Every structure is written in structure tokens, then in C-alpha cells.
PDB file of C-alpha atoms and ligand atoms in Angstrom:
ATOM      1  CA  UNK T1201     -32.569 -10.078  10.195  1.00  0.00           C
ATOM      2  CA  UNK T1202     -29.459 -12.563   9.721  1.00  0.00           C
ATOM      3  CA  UNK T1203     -26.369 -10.564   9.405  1.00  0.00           C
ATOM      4  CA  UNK T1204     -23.435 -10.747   7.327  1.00  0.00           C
ATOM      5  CA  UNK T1205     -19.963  -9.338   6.555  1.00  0.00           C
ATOM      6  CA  UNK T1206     -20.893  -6.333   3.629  1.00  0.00           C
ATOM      7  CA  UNK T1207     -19.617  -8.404   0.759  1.00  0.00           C
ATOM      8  CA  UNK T1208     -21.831 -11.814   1.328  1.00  0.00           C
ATOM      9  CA  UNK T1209     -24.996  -9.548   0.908  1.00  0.00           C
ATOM     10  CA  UNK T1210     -25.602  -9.948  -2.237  1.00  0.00           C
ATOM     11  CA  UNK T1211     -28.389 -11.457  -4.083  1.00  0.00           C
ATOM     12  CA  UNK T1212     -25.477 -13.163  -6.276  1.00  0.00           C
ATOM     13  CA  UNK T1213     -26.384 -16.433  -4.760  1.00  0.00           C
ATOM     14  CA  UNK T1214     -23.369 -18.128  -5.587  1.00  0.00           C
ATOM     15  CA  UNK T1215     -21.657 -15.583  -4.055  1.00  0.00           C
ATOM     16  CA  UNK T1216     -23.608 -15.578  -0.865  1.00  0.00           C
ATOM     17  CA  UNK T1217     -23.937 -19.260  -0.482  1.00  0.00           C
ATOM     18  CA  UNK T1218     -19.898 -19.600  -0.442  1.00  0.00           C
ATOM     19  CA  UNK T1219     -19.957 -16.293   2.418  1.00  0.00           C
ATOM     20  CA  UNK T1220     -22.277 -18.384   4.644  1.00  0.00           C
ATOM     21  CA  UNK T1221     -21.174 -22.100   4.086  1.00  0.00           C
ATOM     22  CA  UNK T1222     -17.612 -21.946   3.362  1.00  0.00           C
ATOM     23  CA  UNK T1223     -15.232 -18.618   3.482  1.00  0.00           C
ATOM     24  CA  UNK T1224     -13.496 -19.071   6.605  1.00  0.00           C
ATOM     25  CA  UNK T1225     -14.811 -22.518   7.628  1.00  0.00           C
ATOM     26  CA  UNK T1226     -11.808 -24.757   8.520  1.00  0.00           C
ATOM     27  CA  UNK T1227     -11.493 -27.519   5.792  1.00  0.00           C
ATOM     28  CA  UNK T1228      -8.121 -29.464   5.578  1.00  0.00           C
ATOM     29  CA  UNK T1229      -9.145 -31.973   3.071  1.00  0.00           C
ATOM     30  CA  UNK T1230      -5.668 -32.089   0.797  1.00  0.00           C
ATOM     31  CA  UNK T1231      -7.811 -31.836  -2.067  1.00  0.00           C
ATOM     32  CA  UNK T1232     -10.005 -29.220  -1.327  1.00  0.00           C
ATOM     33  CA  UNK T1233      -6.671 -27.203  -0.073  1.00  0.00           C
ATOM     34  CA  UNK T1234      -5.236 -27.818  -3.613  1.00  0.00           C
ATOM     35  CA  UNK T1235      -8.833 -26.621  -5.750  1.00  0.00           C
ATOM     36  CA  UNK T1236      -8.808 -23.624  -3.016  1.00  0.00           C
ATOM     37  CA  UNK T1237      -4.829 -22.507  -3.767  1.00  0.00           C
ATOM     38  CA  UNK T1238      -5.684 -23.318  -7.746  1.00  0.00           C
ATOM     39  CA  UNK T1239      -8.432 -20.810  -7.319  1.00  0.00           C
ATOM     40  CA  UNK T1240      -7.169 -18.069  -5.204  1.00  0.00           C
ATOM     41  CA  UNK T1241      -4.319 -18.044  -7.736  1.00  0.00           C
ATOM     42  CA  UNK T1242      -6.307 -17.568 -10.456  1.00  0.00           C
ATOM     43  CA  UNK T1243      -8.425 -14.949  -8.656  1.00  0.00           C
ATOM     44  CA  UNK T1244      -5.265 -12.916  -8.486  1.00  0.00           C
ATOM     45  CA  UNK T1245      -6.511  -9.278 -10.428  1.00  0.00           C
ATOM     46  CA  UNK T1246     -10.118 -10.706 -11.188  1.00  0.00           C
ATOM     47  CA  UNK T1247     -13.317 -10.536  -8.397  1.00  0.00           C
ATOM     48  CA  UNK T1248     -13.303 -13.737  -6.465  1.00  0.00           C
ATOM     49  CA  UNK T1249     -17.158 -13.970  -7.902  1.00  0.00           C
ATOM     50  CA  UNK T1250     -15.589 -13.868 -11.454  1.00  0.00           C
ATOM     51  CA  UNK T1251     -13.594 -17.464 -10.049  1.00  0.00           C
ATOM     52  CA  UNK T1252     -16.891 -18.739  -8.560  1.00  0.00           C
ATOM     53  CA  UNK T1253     -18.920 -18.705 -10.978  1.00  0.00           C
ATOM     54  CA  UNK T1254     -16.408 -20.335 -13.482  1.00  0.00           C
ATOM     55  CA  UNK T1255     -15.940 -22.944 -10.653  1.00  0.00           C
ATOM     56  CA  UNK T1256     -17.426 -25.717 -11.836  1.00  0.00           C
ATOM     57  CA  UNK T1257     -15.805 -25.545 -15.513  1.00  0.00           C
ATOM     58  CA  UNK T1258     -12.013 -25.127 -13.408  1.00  0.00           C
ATOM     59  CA  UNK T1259     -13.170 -28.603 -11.363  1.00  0.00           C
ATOM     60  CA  UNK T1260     -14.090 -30.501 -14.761  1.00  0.00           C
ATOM     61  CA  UNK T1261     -10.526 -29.069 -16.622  1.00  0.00           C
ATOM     62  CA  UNK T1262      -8.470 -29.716 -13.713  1.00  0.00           C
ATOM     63  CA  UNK T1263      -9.992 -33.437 -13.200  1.00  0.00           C
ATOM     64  CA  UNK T1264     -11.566 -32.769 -10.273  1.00  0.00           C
ATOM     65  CA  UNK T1265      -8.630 -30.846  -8.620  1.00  0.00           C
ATOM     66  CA  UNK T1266      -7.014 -34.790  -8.382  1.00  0.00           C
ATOM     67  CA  UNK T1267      -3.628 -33.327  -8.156  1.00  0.00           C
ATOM     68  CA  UNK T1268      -2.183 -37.221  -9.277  1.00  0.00           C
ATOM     69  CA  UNK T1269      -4.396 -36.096 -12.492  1.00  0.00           C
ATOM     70  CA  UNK T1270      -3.485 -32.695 -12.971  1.00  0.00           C
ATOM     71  CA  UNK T1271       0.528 -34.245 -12.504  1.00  0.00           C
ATOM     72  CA  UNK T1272       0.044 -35.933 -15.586  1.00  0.00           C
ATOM     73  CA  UNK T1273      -0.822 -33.126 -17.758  1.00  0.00           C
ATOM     74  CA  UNK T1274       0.816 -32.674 -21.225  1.00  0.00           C
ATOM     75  CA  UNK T1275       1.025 -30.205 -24.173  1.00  0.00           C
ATOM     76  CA  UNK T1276      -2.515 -31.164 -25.307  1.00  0.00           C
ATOM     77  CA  UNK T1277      -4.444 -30.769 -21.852  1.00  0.00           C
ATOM     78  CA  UNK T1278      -2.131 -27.048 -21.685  1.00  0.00           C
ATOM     79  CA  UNK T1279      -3.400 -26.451 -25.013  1.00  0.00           C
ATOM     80  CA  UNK T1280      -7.157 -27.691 -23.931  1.00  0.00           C
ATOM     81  CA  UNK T1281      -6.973 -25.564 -20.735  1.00  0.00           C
ATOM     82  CA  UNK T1282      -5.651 -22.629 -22.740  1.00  0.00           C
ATOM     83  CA  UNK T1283      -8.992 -22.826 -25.118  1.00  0.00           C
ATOM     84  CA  UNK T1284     -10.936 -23.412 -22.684  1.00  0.00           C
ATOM     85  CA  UNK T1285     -13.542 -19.569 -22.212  1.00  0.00           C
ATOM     86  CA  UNK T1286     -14.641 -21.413 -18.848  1.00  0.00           C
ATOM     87  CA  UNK T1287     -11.925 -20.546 -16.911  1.00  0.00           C
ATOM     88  CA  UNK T1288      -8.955 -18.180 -16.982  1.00  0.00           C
ATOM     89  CA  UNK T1289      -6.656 -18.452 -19.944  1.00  0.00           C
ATOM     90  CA  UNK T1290      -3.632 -16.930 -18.280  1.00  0.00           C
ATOM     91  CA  UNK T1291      -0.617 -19.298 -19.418  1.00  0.00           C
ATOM     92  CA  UNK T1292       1.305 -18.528 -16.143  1.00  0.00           C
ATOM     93  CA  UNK T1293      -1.238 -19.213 -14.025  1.00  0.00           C
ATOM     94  CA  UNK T1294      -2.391 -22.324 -15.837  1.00  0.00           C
ATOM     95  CA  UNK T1295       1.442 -23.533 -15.413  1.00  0.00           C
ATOM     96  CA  UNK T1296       1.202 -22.905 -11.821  1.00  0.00           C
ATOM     97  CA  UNK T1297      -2.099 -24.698 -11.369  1.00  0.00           C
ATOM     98  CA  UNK T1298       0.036 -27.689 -13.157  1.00  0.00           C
ATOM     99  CA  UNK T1299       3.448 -26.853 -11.347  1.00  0.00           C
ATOM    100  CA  UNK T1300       2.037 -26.736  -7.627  1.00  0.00           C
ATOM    101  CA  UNK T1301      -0.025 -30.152  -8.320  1.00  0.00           C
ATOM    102  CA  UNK T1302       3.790 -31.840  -9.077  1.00  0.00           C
ATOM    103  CA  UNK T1303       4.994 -30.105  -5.932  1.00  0.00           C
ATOM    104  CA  UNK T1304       2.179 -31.784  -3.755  1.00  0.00           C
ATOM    105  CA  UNK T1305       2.534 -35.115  -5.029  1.00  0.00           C
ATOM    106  CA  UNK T1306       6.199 -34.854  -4.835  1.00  0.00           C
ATOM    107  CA  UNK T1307       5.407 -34.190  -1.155  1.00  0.00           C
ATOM    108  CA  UNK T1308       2.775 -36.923  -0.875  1.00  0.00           C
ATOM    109  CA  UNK T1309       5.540 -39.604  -2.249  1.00  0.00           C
ATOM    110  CA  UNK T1310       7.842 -38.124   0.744  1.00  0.00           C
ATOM    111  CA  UNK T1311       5.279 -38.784   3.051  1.00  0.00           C
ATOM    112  CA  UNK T1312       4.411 -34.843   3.709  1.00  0.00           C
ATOM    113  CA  UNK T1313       1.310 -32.352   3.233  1.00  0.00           C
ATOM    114  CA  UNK T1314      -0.451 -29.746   3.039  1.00  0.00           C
ATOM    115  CA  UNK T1315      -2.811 -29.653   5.844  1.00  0.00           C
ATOM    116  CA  UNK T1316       0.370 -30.776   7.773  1.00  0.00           C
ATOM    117  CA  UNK T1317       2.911 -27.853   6.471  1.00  0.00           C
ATOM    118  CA  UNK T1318       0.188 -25.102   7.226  1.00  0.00           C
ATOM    119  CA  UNK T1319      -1.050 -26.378  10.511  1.00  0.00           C
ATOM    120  CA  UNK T1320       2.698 -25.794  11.494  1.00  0.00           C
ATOM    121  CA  UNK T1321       1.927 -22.539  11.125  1.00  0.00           C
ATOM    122  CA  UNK T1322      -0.966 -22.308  11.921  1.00  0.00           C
ATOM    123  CA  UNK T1323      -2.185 -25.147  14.786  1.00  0.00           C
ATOM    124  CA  UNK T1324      -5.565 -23.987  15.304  1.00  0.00           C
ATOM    125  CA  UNK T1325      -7.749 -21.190  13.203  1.00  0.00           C
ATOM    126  CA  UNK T1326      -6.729 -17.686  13.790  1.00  0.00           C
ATOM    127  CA  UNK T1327      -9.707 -15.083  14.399  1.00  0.00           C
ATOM    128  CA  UNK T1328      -9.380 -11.736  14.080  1.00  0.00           C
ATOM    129  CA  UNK T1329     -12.612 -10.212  15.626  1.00  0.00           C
ATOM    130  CA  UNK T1330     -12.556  -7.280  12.954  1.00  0.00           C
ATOM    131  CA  UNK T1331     -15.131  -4.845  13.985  1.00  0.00           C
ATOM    132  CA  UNK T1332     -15.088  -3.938  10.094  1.00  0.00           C
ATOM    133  CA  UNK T1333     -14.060  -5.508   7.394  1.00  0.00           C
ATOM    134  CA  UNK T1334     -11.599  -2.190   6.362  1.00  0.00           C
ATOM    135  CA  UNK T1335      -9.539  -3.359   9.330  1.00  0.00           C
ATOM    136  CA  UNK T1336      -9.212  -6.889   7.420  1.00  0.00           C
ATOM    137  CA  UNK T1337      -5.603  -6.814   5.470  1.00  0.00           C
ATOM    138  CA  UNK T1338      -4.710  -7.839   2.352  1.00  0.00           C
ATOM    139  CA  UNK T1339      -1.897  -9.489   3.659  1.00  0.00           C
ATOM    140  CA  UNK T1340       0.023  -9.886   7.121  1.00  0.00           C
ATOM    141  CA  UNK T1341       3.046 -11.287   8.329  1.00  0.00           C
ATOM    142  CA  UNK T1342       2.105 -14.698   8.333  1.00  0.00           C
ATOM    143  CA  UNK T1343       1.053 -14.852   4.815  1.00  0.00           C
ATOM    144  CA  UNK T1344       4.237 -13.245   4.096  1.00  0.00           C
ATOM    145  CA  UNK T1345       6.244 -16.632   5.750  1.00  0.00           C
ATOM    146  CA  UNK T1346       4.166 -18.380   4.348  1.00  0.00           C
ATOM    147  CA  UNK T1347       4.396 -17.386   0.765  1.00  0.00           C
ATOM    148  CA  UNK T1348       7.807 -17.271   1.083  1.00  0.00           C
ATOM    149  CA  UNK T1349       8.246 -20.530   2.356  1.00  0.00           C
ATOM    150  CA  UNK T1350       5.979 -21.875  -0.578  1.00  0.00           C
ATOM    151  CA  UNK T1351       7.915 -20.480  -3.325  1.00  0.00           C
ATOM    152  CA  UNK T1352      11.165 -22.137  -1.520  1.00  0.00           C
ATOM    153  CA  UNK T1353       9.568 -25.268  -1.702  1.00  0.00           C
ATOM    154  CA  UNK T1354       8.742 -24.763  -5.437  1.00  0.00           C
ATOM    155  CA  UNK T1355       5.055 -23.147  -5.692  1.00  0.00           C
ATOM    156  CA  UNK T1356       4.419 -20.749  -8.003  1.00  0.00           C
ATOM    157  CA  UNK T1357       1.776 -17.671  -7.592  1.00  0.00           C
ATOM    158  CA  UNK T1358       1.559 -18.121  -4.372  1.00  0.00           C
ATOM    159  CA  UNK T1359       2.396 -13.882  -3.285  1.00  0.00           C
ATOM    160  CA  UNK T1360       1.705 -12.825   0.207  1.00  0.00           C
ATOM    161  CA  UNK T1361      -1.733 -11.396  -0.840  1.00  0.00           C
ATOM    162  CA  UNK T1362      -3.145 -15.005  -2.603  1.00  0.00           C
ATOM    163  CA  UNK T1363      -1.815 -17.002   0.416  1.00  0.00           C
ATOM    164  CA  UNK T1364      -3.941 -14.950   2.826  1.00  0.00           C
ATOM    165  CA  UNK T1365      -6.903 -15.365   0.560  1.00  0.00           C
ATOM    166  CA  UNK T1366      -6.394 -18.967   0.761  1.00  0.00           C
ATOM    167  CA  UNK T1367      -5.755 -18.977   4.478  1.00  0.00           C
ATOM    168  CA  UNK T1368      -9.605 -17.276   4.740  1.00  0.00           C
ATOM    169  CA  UNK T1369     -11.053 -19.512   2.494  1.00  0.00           C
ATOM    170  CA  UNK T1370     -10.105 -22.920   4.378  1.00  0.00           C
ATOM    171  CA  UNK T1371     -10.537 -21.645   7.344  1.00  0.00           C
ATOM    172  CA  UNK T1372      -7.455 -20.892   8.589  1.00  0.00           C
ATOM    173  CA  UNK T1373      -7.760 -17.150   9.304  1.00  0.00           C
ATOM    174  CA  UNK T1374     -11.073 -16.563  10.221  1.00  0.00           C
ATOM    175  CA  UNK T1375     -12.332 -13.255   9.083  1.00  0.00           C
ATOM    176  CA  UNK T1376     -15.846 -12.855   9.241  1.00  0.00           C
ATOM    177  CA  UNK T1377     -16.395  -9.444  10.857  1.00  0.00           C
ATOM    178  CA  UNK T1378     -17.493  -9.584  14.507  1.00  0.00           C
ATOM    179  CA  UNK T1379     -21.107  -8.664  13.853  1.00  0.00           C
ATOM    180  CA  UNK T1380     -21.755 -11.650  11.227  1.00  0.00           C
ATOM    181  CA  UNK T1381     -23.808 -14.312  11.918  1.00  0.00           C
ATOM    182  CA  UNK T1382     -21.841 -16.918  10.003  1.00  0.00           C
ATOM    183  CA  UNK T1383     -18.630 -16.613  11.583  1.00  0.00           C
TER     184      UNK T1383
HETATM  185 ZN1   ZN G2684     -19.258 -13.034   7.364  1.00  0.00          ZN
END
């Protein structure tokens, strides 16, 4: 019988499709990095399968997570986001979705990025080798730097707890419990 950390069994298949195939599976793309930090923030007091399954309506209203897109936002796409029942109408979080796509292309024009500011921090994936996944924290140290050094820079909703979310989801931190097949 394949095994799995507790929460990817589940016959949500969205839900168990992103367990096996992506949570904690390195992936620096700079655009996948940006959809992954627009999502975590958003996930921030909602389910992460709440955020999944309105995935594919957050990739079509933030133009494909293109953050030279998303940088060009006005009034009217705020307004269209803020209609839109897909996603998450949350005006601050919508802002910061728009904010944090005008930090990264300010850092793109300087010649910096993402992948290249985390793996600073983190040069190769960290794994924890949780025997359970109550030994897994909400937040540690690291995310803590991190998150701090974020909101220096000019991100927004980026608190200790959503950074390590976003650190397991591209692979970064590692946490698939030691017994799971699909770490
Ligand atoms: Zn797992």
C-alpha cells in the first residue's frame, strides 16, 4: 500500500495529486516561486485545499502569475480581482499579490531574484526526517529571517508562518514525514 504523510490521504484528488507531485519538490522557476508566495499568502486563515481548488481562477486573474503583468495592474483589474467569487476577495491580500509582483520586477531590472535571494539561505533543500507530522512547525527560525528580510525588502504578507509554507511547497524545506513514499 503506497504511503503518505496523513494529510495527502484524501480522496480530494486535487488535494492528493499536489501531496504526491509537488509539496516539497524543489522548483525554482521565478514564476512558479511568485504563483507559490501569491498563494501561500492568500492561504493565510483558509485550508490550503480552499486555495487549490480556486487555483486555476487565481492563475487566469493574475495573468498567469506573469509578475511584468500583474506590475501593470490598475484600479479596474483591483476592482475585477475584488469581484471576482473565484478567488479570495481580501483587499490586503490582493494588494500584496500586486505589491510583491513590483518588488520582483524591481529586482529583475537590478539584475537580482528570487531563486537567487532564497538559495542564499537556503543552498540546497533542507529535510527534516519528521517521524510525524506533529513534530513539523508552523514556523522556525529560518522562516523567521526570512520573513523578516522580505518585508525589509518591501513584501507584504509574507509572516514567518506563510514563508515556511512557501519554503515546503517549492521544495525548499522538505517535509514529507519519514514514512511517506513521496518524499
Ligand atoms: Zn508526504
Amino acid at each position: 500500500m503506497v504511503k503518505r504523510c496523513s494529510w495527502g490521504n484524501t480522496d480530494d484528488l486535487l488535494y492528493r495529486n499536489y501531496h504526491d507531485q509537488e509539496w516539497g519538490k524543489l522548483n525554482l522557476n521565478e514564476k512558479y516561486l511568485y504563483e507559490m508566495l501569491v498563494l501561500e499568502s492568500f492561504q493565510s486563515g483558509l485550508s490550503w485545499s480552499t486555495i487549490l481548488h480556486k487555483r486555476e481562477n487565481f492563475r487566469k486573474d493574475f495573468a498567469e502569475f506573469d509578475v511584468n503583468k500583474v506590475v501593470q495592474f490598475n484600479d479596474d483589474d483591483f476592482q475585477r480581482l475584488m469581484q471576482d467569487a473565484g478567488i479570495i476577495r481580501n483587499r490586503l491580500k490582493i494588494n500584496a499579490a500586486i505589491n510583491n509582483a513590483q518588488v520582483l520586477v524591481k529586482w529583475h531590472q537590478e539584475g537580482k531574484n528570487f531563486a537567487a535571494f532564497l538559495t542564499e539561505f537556503i543552498p540546497k533543500p533542507i529535510d527534516h526526517h519528521f517521524k510525524a507530522e506533529i513534530d513539523m512547525p508552523a514556523k522556525d527560525e529560518l522562516s523567521t529571517q526570512i520573513s523578516k528580510t522580505m518585508k525589509k525588502a518591501g513584501f507584504k504578507f509574507v509572516g514567518p508562518t506563510t514563508v515556511y509554507s512557501f519554503l515546503q511547497a517549492v521544495g525548499l524545506i522538505n517535509d514529507h514525514i519519514e514514512a511517506c513514499d513521496f518524499k
